[in-house]
Tab-separated table of C-alpha atoms and ligand atoms in Angstrom:
chain	number	residue	atom	x	y	z
A	440	UNK	CA	0.000	0.000	0.000
A	441	UNK	CA	1.273	3.458	-0.829
A	442	UNK	CA	0.929	7.085	0.076
A	443	UNK	CA	0.979	9.109	-3.108
A	444	UNK	CA	2.314	12.574	-2.400
A	445	UNK	CA	1.114	15.353	-4.630
A	446	UNK	CA	3.572	18.237	-4.216
A	447	UNK	CA	2.254	21.441	-5.761
A	448	UNK	CA	3.245	25.088	-5.922
A	449	UNK	CA	1.201	28.195	-6.507
A	450	UNK	CA	3.556	30.376	-8.525
A	451	UNK	CA	1.980	33.787	-8.323
A	452	UNK	CA	4.112	36.691	-7.080
A	453	UNK	CA	4.252	38.893	-10.180
A	454	UNK	CA	5.461	41.898	-8.219
A	455	UNK	CA	8.723	40.895	-6.519
A	456	UNK	CA	11.783	40.243	-8.764
A	457	UNK	CA	13.443	38.331	-5.879
A	458	UNK	CA	10.661	35.742	-6.158
A	459	UNK	CA	12.064	34.833	-9.605
A	460	UNK	CA	15.313	33.747	-7.934
A	461	UNK	CA	13.384	31.842	-5.274
A	462	UNK	CA	11.503	30.021	-8.036
A	463	UNK	CA	14.719	29.197	-9.886
A	464	UNK	CA	16.188	27.832	-6.661
A	465	UNK	CA	13.070	25.708	-6.071
A	466	UNK	CA	13.057	24.251	-9.569
A	467	UNK	CA	16.773	23.469	-9.434
A	468	UNK	CA	16.441	21.853	-6.009
A	469	UNK	CA	13.561	19.663	-7.119
A	470	UNK	CA	15.300	18.593	-10.296
A	471	UNK	CA	18.525	17.830	-8.402
A	472	UNK	CA	16.539	15.730	-5.955
A	473	UNK	CA	14.531	14.105	-8.745
A	474	UNK	CA	11.241	15.130	-7.126
A	475	UNK	CA	8.228	15.651	-9.416
A	476	UNK	CA	5.918	18.594	-8.773
A	477	UNK	CA	2.875	20.351	-10.182
A	478	UNK	CA	3.347	24.086	-10.735
A	479	UNK	CA	0.185	26.187	-10.889
A	480	UNK	CA	1.073	29.455	-12.596
A	481	UNK	CA	-0.685	32.801	-12.604
A	482	UNK	CA	-0.812	34.243	-16.150
A	483	UNK	CA	0.632	37.612	-15.069
A	484	UNK	CA	3.424	35.750	-13.236
A	485	UNK	CA	4.557	34.183	-16.504
A	486	UNK	CA	4.393	37.559	-18.273
A	487	UNK	CA	6.498	39.056	-15.450
A	488	UNK	CA	9.137	36.330	-15.935
A	489	UNK	CA	9.136	37.034	-19.668
A	490	UNK	CA	9.404	40.799	-19.137
A	491	UNK	CA	12.311	40.367	-16.727
A	492	UNK	CA	14.094	38.098	-19.211
A	493	UNK	CA	14.013	35.037	-16.940
A	494	UNK	CA	14.475	32.468	-19.688
A	495	UNK	CA	16.515	30.459	-17.127
A	496	UNK	CA	13.321	29.853	-15.131
A	497	UNK	CA	10.978	29.426	-18.097
A	498	UNK	CA	13.191	26.926	-19.939
A	499	UNK	CA	13.636	24.809	-16.826
A	500	UNK	CA	9.858	24.401	-16.485
A	501	UNK	CA	9.557	23.784	-20.225
A	502	UNK	CA	12.311	21.191	-20.437
A	503	UNK	CA	12.236	19.310	-17.160
A	504	UNK	CA	9.935	16.302	-17.299
A	505	UNK	CA	9.491	16.328	-13.527
A	506	UNK	CA	7.218	19.370	-13.784
A	507	UNK	CA	3.545	19.449	-14.711
A	508	UNK	CA	1.936	22.829	-15.188
A	509	UNK	CA	-1.394	24.039	-13.879
A	510	UNK	CA	-3.365	27.281	-13.942
A	511	UNK	CA	-3.940	29.660	-11.051
A	512	UNK	CA	-5.940	32.432	-12.860
A	513	UNK	CA	-4.719	35.324	-14.953
A	514	UNK	CA	-4.402	38.034	-12.253
A	515	UNK	CA	-5.015	36.172	-8.938
A	516	UNK	CA	-5.939	38.853	-6.385
A	517	UNK	CA	-6.738	41.790	-8.658
A	518	UNK	CA	-10.403	42.684	-8.160
A	519	UNK	CA	-12.815	41.364	-9.107
A	520	UNK	CA	-11.369	37.948	-8.198
A	521	UNK	CA	-13.041	34.778	-9.514
A	522	UNK	CA	-15.690	34.421	-6.803
A	523	UNK	CA	-16.347	38.185	-6.866
A	524	UNK	CA	-17.183	38.178	-10.581
A	525	UNK	CA	-19.043	34.847	-10.516
A	526	UNK	CA	-21.212	35.491	-7.455
A	527	UNK	CA	-23.770	37.504	-9.417
A	528	UNK	CA	-23.962	35.053	-12.323
A	529	UNK	CA	-25.769	31.790	-12.939
A	530	UNK	CA	-24.327	28.651	-14.490
A	531	UNK	CA	-24.124	29.328	-18.231
A	532	UNK	CA	-23.189	33.001	-18.008
A	533	UNK	CA	-20.727	32.168	-15.219
A	534	UNK	CA	-18.983	29.521	-17.310
A	535	UNK	CA	-18.756	31.970	-20.228
A	536	UNK	CA	-17.481	34.792	-18.000
A	537	UNK	CA	-14.704	32.663	-16.492
A	538	UNK	CA	-13.587	31.651	-19.948
A	539	UNK	CA	-13.731	35.239	-21.207
A	540	UNK	CA	-11.607	36.583	-18.353
A	541	UNK	CA	-9.220	33.680	-17.900
A	542	UNK	CA	-8.614	32.385	-21.432
A	543	UNK	CA	-5.608	34.680	-22.144
A	544	UNK	CA	-3.715	33.644	-19.038
A	545	UNK	CA	-4.532	30.011	-19.715
A	546	UNK	CA	-3.276	30.213	-23.318
A	547	UNK	CA	-0.159	32.068	-22.158
A	548	UNK	CA	0.785	29.199	-19.839
A	549	UNK	CA	0.048	26.472	-22.350
A	550	UNK	CA	2.012	28.205	-25.098
A	551	UNK	CA	4.942	29.343	-22.933
A	552	UNK	CA	5.600	25.913	-21.495
A	553	UNK	CA	4.352	23.762	-24.373
A	554	UNK	CA	2.762	21.386	-21.874
A	555	UNK	CA	-0.881	20.475	-21.278
A	556	UNK	CA	-2.437	22.414	-18.407
A	557	UNK	CA	-3.190	19.542	-16.071
A	558	UNK	CA	-5.020	21.349	-13.269
A	559	UNK	CA	-6.579	24.539	-11.997
A	560	UNK	CA	-6.904	25.912	-8.477
A	561	UNK	CA	-8.399	29.168	-7.271
A	562	UNK	CA	-6.625	32.115	-5.629
A	563	UNK	CA	-7.178	32.173	-1.850
A	564	UNK	CA	-10.769	31.308	-0.993
A	565	UNK	CA	-12.065	32.540	-4.372
A	566	UNK	CA	-13.804	29.273	-5.269
A	567	UNK	CA	-16.851	28.926	-7.547
A	568	UNK	CA	-18.559	25.931	-9.216
A	569	UNK	CA	-19.058	27.555	-12.632
A	570	UNK	CA	-15.286	27.171	-13.048
A	571	UNK	CA	-15.879	23.425	-13.409
A	572	UNK	CA	-18.010	24.001	-16.508
A	573	UNK	CA	-15.199	26.104	-17.982
A	574	UNK	CA	-12.536	23.486	-17.130
A	575	UNK	CA	-14.371	21.012	-19.390
A	576	UNK	CA	-14.203	23.551	-22.217
A	577	UNK	CA	-10.508	24.264	-21.606
A	578	UNK	CA	-9.698	20.544	-21.370
A	579	UNK	CA	-8.322	20.741	-17.799
A	580	UNK	CA	-8.870	17.377	-16.051
A	581	UNK	CA	-8.015	18.156	-12.390
A	582	UNK	CA	-9.039	20.715	-9.762
A	583	UNK	CA	-6.156	21.022	-7.304
A	584	UNK	CA	-6.163	23.336	-4.299
A	585	UNK	CA	-7.060	23.410	-0.636
A	586	UNK	CA	-10.060	25.062	0.995
A	587	UNK	CA	-13.348	24.307	2.693
A	588	UNK	CA	-16.146	25.030	0.204
A	589	UNK	CA	-16.838	21.493	-0.989
A	590	UNK	CA	-15.431	18.048	-0.403
A	591	UNK	CA	-15.536	14.615	1.112
A	592	UNK	CA	-13.094	15.258	3.922
A	593	UNK	CA	-9.621	13.931	3.328
A	594	UNK	CA	-10.208	12.101	0.078
A	595	UNK	CA	-10.080	13.052	-3.603
A	596	UNK	CA	-13.487	13.222	-5.221
A	597	UNK	CA	-15.312	13.742	-8.493
A	598	UNK	CA	-17.306	16.926	-8.869
A	599	UNK	CA	-18.956	17.962	-12.149
A	600	UNK	CA	-16.943	15.168	-13.766
A	601	UNK	CA	-13.575	16.706	-12.751
A	602	UNK	CA	-11.116	14.916	-10.463
A	603	UNK	CA	-10.842	17.207	-7.445
A	604	UNK	CA	-8.190	17.353	-4.740
A	605	UNK	CA	-9.741	19.784	-2.266
A	606	UNK	CA	-10.724	19.921	1.394
A	607	UNK	CA	-8.126	17.267	2.100
A	608	UNK	CA	-8.072	18.519	5.727
A	609	UNK	CA	-5.366	16.648	7.655
A	610	UNK	CA	-4.239	14.902	4.463
A	611	UNK	CA	-3.065	18.294	3.269
A	612	UNK	CA	0.124	19.194	5.092
A	613	UNK	CA	3.228	21.403	4.848
A	614	UNK	CA	5.812	23.260	6.878
A	615	UNK	CA	4.173	26.099	8.777
A	616	UNK	CA	6.843	28.776	8.989
A	617	UNK	CA	5.328	30.447	12.045
A	618	UNK	CA	5.401	27.270	14.147
A	619	UNK	CA	7.955	26.330	16.853
A	620	UNK	CA	10.411	23.601	15.772
A	621	UNK	CA	8.686	23.799	12.439
A	622	UNK	CA	10.702	21.215	10.491
A	623	UNK	CA	10.371	18.612	13.207
A	624	UNK	CA	6.659	19.366	13.653
A	625	UNK	CA	6.049	19.056	9.899
A	626	UNK	CA	7.900	15.729	9.734
A	627	UNK	CA	5.925	14.423	12.711
A	628	UNK	CA	2.638	15.388	11.041
A	629	UNK	CA	3.734	13.670	7.875
A	630	UNK	CA	4.761	10.504	9.747
A	631	UNK	CA	1.390	10.432	11.521
A	632	UNK	CA	-0.385	10.592	8.165
A	633	UNK	CA	1.816	7.887	6.742
A	634	UNK	CA	0.967	5.691	9.745
A	635	UNK	CA	-2.755	6.206	9.256
A	636	UNK	CA	-2.476	5.342	5.583
A	637	UNK	CA	-0.334	2.251	6.137
A	638	UNK	CA	-3.066	-0.229	5.245
A	639	UNK	CA	-4.559	1.537	2.251
A	640	UNK	CA	-3.615	3.665	-0.748
A	641	UNK	CA	-4.094	7.343	-0.179
A	642	UNK	CA	-3.212	10.803	-1.429
A	643	UNK	CA	-1.274	13.357	0.596
A	644	UNK	CA	-1.389	16.930	-0.673
A	645	UNK	CA	1.528	19.269	0.086
A	646	UNK	CA	1.806	22.829	-1.161
A	647	UNK	CA	4.055	25.857	-1.078
A	648	UNK	CA	4.351	29.186	-2.867
A	649	UNK	CA	7.561	30.355	-4.527
A	650	UNK	CA	7.356	33.632	-2.565
A	651	UNK	CA	7.540	31.817	0.784
A	652	UNK	CA	11.281	31.615	0.060
A	653	UNK	CA	11.694	35.292	-0.819
A	654	UNK	CA	9.192	37.521	1.001
A	655	UNK	CA	8.157	37.951	4.615
A	656	UNK	CA	4.602	38.961	3.670
A	657	UNK	CA	2.384	38.050	0.745
A	658	UNK	CA	2.714	40.212	-2.393
A	659	UNK	CA	-1.073	40.481	-2.789
A	660	UNK	CA	-1.891	41.368	0.818
A	661	UNK	CA	0.085	44.611	0.544
A	662	UNK	CA	-1.702	45.673	-2.670
A	663	UNK	CA	-5.154	44.077	-2.866
A	664	UNK	CA	-6.386	43.444	0.689
A	665	UNK	CA	-10.014	44.148	1.696
A	666	UNK	CA	-11.270	44.664	-1.843
A	667	UNK	CA	-8.758	47.413	-2.670
A	668	UNK	CA	-7.255	47.589	-6.161
A	669	UNK	CA	-3.964	49.443	-5.948
A	670	UNK	CA	-3.219	50.774	-9.458
A	671	UNK	CA	-0.261	49.118	-11.175
A	672	UNK	CA	1.957	52.214	-10.994
A	673	UNK	CA	1.538	52.222	-7.204
A	674	UNK	CA	2.075	48.510	-6.542
A	675	UNK	CA	4.170	48.072	-3.420
A	676	UNK	CA	6.878	45.485	-2.919
A	677	UNK	CA	6.242	43.147	0.008
A	678	UNK	CA	8.868	43.056	2.760
A	679	UNK	CA	11.662	40.683	1.825
A	680	UNK	CA	12.740	37.823	4.056
A	681	UNK	CA	15.806	38.362	6.152
A	682	UNK	CA	18.586	36.482	4.247
A	683	UNK	CA	19.266	34.154	7.211
A	684	UNK	CA	15.606	33.231	7.442
A	685	UNK	CA	15.410	32.679	3.672
A	686	UNK	CA	18.421	30.368	3.855
A	687	UNK	CA	16.919	28.509	6.819
A	688	UNK	CA	13.617	28.008	4.997
A	689	UNK	CA	15.403	26.664	1.924
A	690	UNK	CA	17.428	24.207	4.002
A	691	UNK	CA	14.350	23.065	5.889
A	692	UNK	CA	12.340	22.661	2.708
A	693	UNK	CA	15.039	20.429	1.250
A	694	UNK	CA	15.246	18.356	4.442
A	695	UNK	CA	11.457	17.968	4.515
A	696	UNK	CA	11.268	16.858	0.885
A	697	UNK	CA	14.260	14.534	1.342
A	698	UNK	CA	12.589	12.945	4.359
A	699	UNK	CA	9.396	12.238	2.416
A	700	UNK	CA	11.340	10.959	-0.579
A	701	UNK	CA	13.106	8.465	1.668
A	702	UNK	CA	9.979	7.360	3.568
A	703	UNK	CA	8.934	3.782	2.932
A	704	UNK	CA	5.701	3.361	0.988
A	705	UNK	CA	5.694	6.985	-0.200
A	706	UNK	CA	5.886	8.183	-3.739
A	707	UNK	CA	5.888	11.716	-5.118
A	708	UNK	CA	3.589	12.030	-8.115
A	709	UNK	CA	2.599	14.750	-10.573
A	710	UNK	CA	-0.991	15.604	-11.454
A	711	UNK	CA	-0.802	13.669	-14.708
A	712	UNK	CA	0.274	10.558	-12.787
A	713	UNK	CA	-2.705	10.938	-10.476
A	714	UNK	CA	-4.949	10.650	-13.529
A	715	UNK	CA	-3.461	7.226	-14.166
A	716	UNK	CA	-4.097	6.109	-10.580
A	717	UNK	CA	-7.621	7.419	-10.208
A	718	UNK	CA	-9.989	6.737	-13.048
A	719	UNK	CA	-13.732	6.949	-12.971
A	720	UNK	CA	-14.803	3.399	-13.732
A	721	UNK	CA	-18.543	4.043	-13.439
A	722	UNK	CA	-19.423	5.439	-16.890
A	723	UNK	CA	-19.692	3.077	-19.820
A	724	UNK	CA	-20.336	0.097	-17.531
A	725	UNK	CA	-23.330	-2.235	-17.409
A	726	UNK	CA	-25.321	-2.438	-14.170
A	727	UNK	CA	-27.329	-5.486	-13.146
A	728	UNK	CA	-30.829	-5.703	-11.720
A	729	UNK	CA	-29.243	-6.320	-8.301
A	730	UNK	CA	-27.309	-3.079	-8.671
A	731	UNK	CA	-30.506	-1.297	-9.613
A	732	UNK	CA	-32.307	-2.752	-6.603
A	733	UNK	CA	-29.478	-1.582	-4.323
A	734	UNK	CA	-29.704	1.924	-5.744
A	735	UNK	CA	-33.501	1.983	-5.461
A	736	UNK	CA	-33.415	0.810	-1.840
A	737	UNK	CA	-30.808	3.395	-0.924
A	738	UNK	CA	-32.552	6.205	-2.824
A	739	UNK	CA	-35.958	5.555	-1.320
A	740	UNK	CA	-34.369	6.594	1.997
A	741	UNK	CA	-31.543	8.927	1.028
A	742	UNK	CA	-30.634	10.566	-2.280
A	743	UNK	CA	-26.841	10.683	-2.420
A	744	UNK	CA	-23.820	9.062	-4.047
A	745	UNK	CA	-23.673	5.257	-3.713
A	746	UNK	CA	-21.050	2.549	-3.752
A	747	UNK	CA	-21.661	-0.525	-5.909
A	748	UNK	CA	-18.815	-2.980	-5.419
A	749	UNK	CA	-15.644	-1.088	-6.237
A	750	UNK	CA	-17.423	1.620	-8.186
A	751	UNK	CA	-18.888	4.862	-6.861
A	752	UNK	CA	-21.906	6.404	-8.572
A	753	UNK	CA	-22.956	10.029	-8.173
A	754	UNK	CA	-26.596	10.757	-7.300
A	755	UNK	CA	-27.058	11.952	-10.907
A	756	UNK	CA	-25.700	8.670	-12.277
A	757	UNK	CA	-27.968	6.677	-9.959
A	758	UNK	CA	-30.981	8.719	-11.045
A	759	UNK	CA	-30.145	8.139	-14.699
A	760	UNK	CA	-30.001	4.348	-14.214
A	761	UNK	CA	-33.399	4.382	-12.470
A	762	UNK	CA	-34.895	6.552	-15.194
A	763	UNK	CA	-33.420	4.462	-18.008
A	764	UNK	CA	-34.774	1.220	-16.532
A	765	UNK	CA	-38.237	2.728	-15.908
A	766	UNK	CA	-38.384	4.202	-19.399
A	767	UNK	CA	-37.552	0.820	-20.942
A	768	UNK	CA	-40.160	-0.846	-18.722
A	769	UNK	CA	-42.708	1.694	-19.929
A	770	UNK	CA	-41.914	0.650	-23.526
A	771	UNK	CA	-42.449	-3.007	-22.644
A	772	UNK	CA	-38.770	-3.947	-22.174
A	773	UNK	CA	-37.499	-5.551	-18.975
A	774	UNK	CA	-33.806	-4.583	-18.842
A	775	UNK	CA	-31.447	-6.932	-17.002
A	776	UNK	CA	-28.428	-4.812	-17.828
A	777	UNK	CA	-28.466	-1.020	-17.770
A	778	UNK	CA	-25.660	0.991	-19.306
A	779	UNK	CA	-24.416	4.324	-18.001
A	780	UNK	CA	-23.281	6.757	-20.743
A	781	UNK	CA	-19.654	7.872	-20.916
A	782	UNK	CA	-19.874	11.613	-20.420
A	783	UNK	CA	-20.658	13.264	-17.094
A	784	UNK	CA	-24.023	14.625	-15.995
A	785	UNK	CA	-24.426	17.944	-14.225
A	786	UNK	CA	-26.823	19.016	-11.498
A	787	UNK	CA	-29.711	21.444	-12.106
A	788	UNK	CA	-28.911	25.059	-12.913
A	789	UNK	CA	-31.611	26.494	-10.643
A	790	UNK	CA	-33.218	25.584	-7.328
A	791	UNK	CA	-36.806	24.424	-7.189
A	792	UNK	CA	-37.797	23.417	-3.660
A	793	UNK	CA	-40.584	21.037	-4.651
A	794	UNK	CA	-43.818	20.157	-2.904
A	795	UNK	CA	-44.422	20.879	0.754
A	796	UNK	CA	-46.051	18.104	2.757
A	797	UNK	CA	-46.978	14.824	1.099
A	798	UNK	CA	-48.291	13.791	-2.292
A	799	UNK	CA	-49.430	10.484	-3.829
A	800	UNK	CA	-48.372	9.687	-7.373
A	801	UNK	CA	-49.253	6.867	-9.759
A	802	UNK	CA	-46.606	4.589	-11.241
A	803	UNK	CA	-47.906	5.480	-14.726
A	804	UNK	CA	-47.295	9.170	-14.092
A	805	UNK	CA	-43.721	8.469	-13.014
A	806	UNK	CA	-43.091	6.210	-16.025
A	807	UNK	CA	-44.354	8.915	-18.348
A	808	UNK	CA	-42.054	11.501	-16.789
A	809	UNK	CA	-39.119	9.079	-17.236
A	810	UNK	CA	-39.758	8.994	-20.989
A	811	UNK	CA	-39.110	12.729	-21.202
A	812	UNK	CA	-36.286	12.728	-18.656
A	813	UNK	CA	-34.054	10.052	-20.206
A	814	UNK	CA	-34.043	11.926	-23.495
A	815	UNK	CA	-33.454	15.230	-21.680
A	816	UNK	CA	-30.515	13.919	-19.649
A	817	UNK	CA	-28.871	12.360	-22.693
A	818	UNK	CA	-29.032	15.502	-24.803
A	819	UNK	CA	-28.814	18.320	-22.249
A	820	UNK	CA	-26.604	16.489	-19.694
A	821	UNK	CA	-28.112	18.633	-16.920
A	822	UNK	CA	-30.699	17.374	-14.476
A	823	UNK	CA	-33.775	19.610	-14.908
A	824	UNK	CA	-34.591	21.937	-12.020
A	825	UNK	CA	-38.064	20.375	-11.674
A	826	UNK	CA	-40.041	17.365	-12.966
A	827	UNK	CA	-43.781	17.215	-13.473
A	828	UNK	CA	-45.696	14.061	-12.529
A	829	UNK	CA	-49.512	13.872	-12.739
A	830	UNK	CA	-49.685	17.674	-12.792
A	831	UNK	CA	-47.553	17.945	-9.626
A	832	UNK	CA	-44.183	19.702	-9.867
A	833	UNK	CA	-41.451	17.889	-7.927
A	834	UNK	CA	-37.886	18.802	-7.120
A	835	UNK	CA	-35.336	16.461	-8.726
A	836	UNK	CA	-34.626	14.840	-5.323
A	837	UNK	CA	-38.351	14.157	-4.799
A	838	UNK	CA	-38.572	12.717	-8.282
A	839	UNK	CA	-35.551	10.497	-7.566
A	840	UNK	CA	-37.300	9.091	-4.479
A	841	UNK	CA	-40.447	8.505	-6.549
A	842	UNK	CA	-38.434	6.643	-9.216
A	843	UNK	CA	-36.696	4.493	-6.595
A	844	UNK	CA	-40.003	3.496	-4.974
A	845	UNK	CA	-41.562	2.859	-8.384
A	846	UNK	CA	-38.691	0.521	-9.363
A	847	UNK	CA	-39.039	-1.423	-6.094
A	848	UNK	CA	-42.795	-1.785	-6.603
A	849	UNK	CA	-42.498	-2.931	-10.211
A	850	UNK	CA	-39.822	-5.474	-9.288
A	851	UNK	CA	-41.997	-6.889	-6.515
A	852	UNK	CA	-45.251	-6.683	-8.516
A	853	UNK	CA	-46.984	-4.669	-5.826
A	854	UNK	CA	-48.052	-1.548	-7.615
A	855	UNK	CA	-49.953	0.935	-5.583
A	856	UNK	CA	-49.641	4.685	-5.384
A	857	UNK	CA	-46.290	6.142	-4.448
A	858	UNK	CA	-45.897	8.578	-1.613
A	859	UNK	CA	-43.420	11.420	-1.820
A	860	UNK	CA	-42.770	14.125	0.739
A	861	UNK	CA	-40.235	16.872	1.371
A	862	UNK	CA	-36.747	15.603	0.779
A	863	UNK	CA	-33.331	16.936	-0.030
A	864	UNK	CA	-30.291	15.804	-1.921
A	865	UNK	CA	-28.203	14.485	0.992
A	866	UNK	CA	-24.901	14.963	-0.831
A	867	UNK	CA	-25.521	18.729	-0.653
A	868	UNK	CA	-24.016	18.376	2.796
A	869	UNK	CA	-20.644	18.131	1.052
A	870	UNK	CA	-20.901	21.911	0.604
A	871	UNK	CA	-19.978	23.978	3.650
A	872	UNK	CA	-22.247	27.032	3.751
A	873	UNK	CA	-20.606	28.655	6.768
A	874	UNK	CA	-19.025	32.109	6.291
A	875	UNK	CA	-15.704	30.680	7.558
A	876	UNK	CA	-14.866	29.142	4.180
A	877	UNK	CA	-14.913	32.642	2.648
A	878	UNK	CA	-12.218	33.985	4.936
A	879	UNK	CA	-9.570	35.591	2.717
A	880	UNK	CA	-7.821	38.878	3.394
A	881	UNK	CA	-8.209	39.922	-0.264
A	882	UNK	CA	-12.044	39.810	-0.368
A	883	UNK	CA	-14.008	42.991	0.310
A	884	UNK	CA	-15.034	42.967	4.007
A	885	UNK	CA	-18.017	40.673	4.629
A	886	UNK	CA	-17.853	38.932	1.241
A	887	UNK	CA	-19.915	35.746	1.240
A	888	UNK	CA	-20.668	33.759	-1.920
A	889	UNK	CA	-24.372	33.146	-1.337
A	890	UNK	CA	-25.320	32.307	-4.929
A	891	UNK	CA	-22.091	30.413	-5.416
A	892	UNK	CA	-22.925	28.256	-2.397
A	893	UNK	CA	-26.394	27.570	-3.776
A	894	UNK	CA	-25.037	26.613	-7.220
A	895	UNK	CA	-22.397	24.470	-5.514
A	896	UNK	CA	-25.104	22.525	-3.656
A	897	UNK	CA	-27.069	21.922	-6.861
A	898	UNK	CA	-23.957	20.450	-8.456
A	899	UNK	CA	-23.676	17.944	-5.605
A	900	UNK	CA	-25.730	15.664	-7.840
A	901	UNK	CA	-22.324	15.013	-9.414
A	902	UNK	CA	-20.177	14.473	-6.313
A	903	UNK	CA	-18.704	11.096	-5.323
A	904	UNK	CA	-15.452	9.794	-3.818
A	905	UNK	CA	-12.528	9.099	-6.138
A	906	UNK	CA	-10.513	6.063	-5.100
A	907	UNK	CA	-7.059	4.918	-6.074
A	908	UNK	CA	-6.959	1.624	-7.913
A	909	UNK	CA	-3.219	1.085	-8.037
A	910	UNK	CA	-1.526	-2.035	-9.351
B	1358	ZN	ZN1	-2.515	31.731	-4.839
């Protein structure tokens, strides 16, 4: 069993020339040590390197096979940041807006380094779900960052069909420079993690910024804190690290990385290698009647992602299988194998709360609705925001419960009316709606992504754990 260590860097300080040297030192150290890493670049950071003639840095990233590149937005903390400009938008216009604002920086990174952009991660706490729609269009397969907005604590997961390393909690670790005996403390934390993972495969996420080895304060905090946009001509340099402290940090970083490299059962991997280890095996597979029964039983109590053997299905995938089977039944076919299509489904774009209290529905009404819904899901790929059955408008979660109960009745030949009451998509609990997840010094005071949180919950139809199937 192995711990796969994803070492990643947010390379973002486009203000401080000394951060170029820190980056060069980092890249050289990693290549000397033979340690692979994933480098998430800010578009303006790459332009700054070009403008300062740092071909030494750029060519090292371009040529060294140890380095994958990722994207970390075009301007990072310049306002409006990602969540600030997406908060007022819905799904489709949000996806288009992200692409409109971020495409240049994305292209700059892809063209400068001549490598595929393997991942994206947001600046600070500036997370938003519409980004996932845009990542499909840009061909970026991984979301890599750390934060609290969404996740299945400590484990990689699928969200909107994108492999996501986020909210890793204790499985995300690093050296905290402000801590006493920081190197020793960081190694102890790592060893604890390794001990907990001894009997299974797992992912450990470790991140740093290039500027942690050059500046004593963050470059963006001094220019863009609390919603302020300092004009370019007035950008201030952050305080530089005392040279002794910089040297100490570099030595400790190398010792930390060397320790992990030498630890038994641990392996550093790049983002692209993670894609080999974690593949979504659910789509394109055939599901048996037993599988369908398991889903229906689970769904009639709780609408959420489900495990079937070694495969995880999102709530959306489960709903599709129920709908497909019911639709076939309606057309006189009794399916013993049900196939899930290859491309990902998305959650609804808008919230409809559904009926209050209880309602009784006929099996025929549900079957009829399934005829429309299978076609809709296959062409649109989004779950509709509401579904009408016998003139009653249900939320998608209520409809999912109705489908599950209908399947169970048809399989046991006891058809009576089906009762549905208020219900929610349980996997929505994977979204944290507390204000704490929006804590970031750069946001305007009091910023809270209310609409973003709501859209994030709707997309929890797509969430499910992502497991390593090594060997
Ligand atoms: Zn950043």
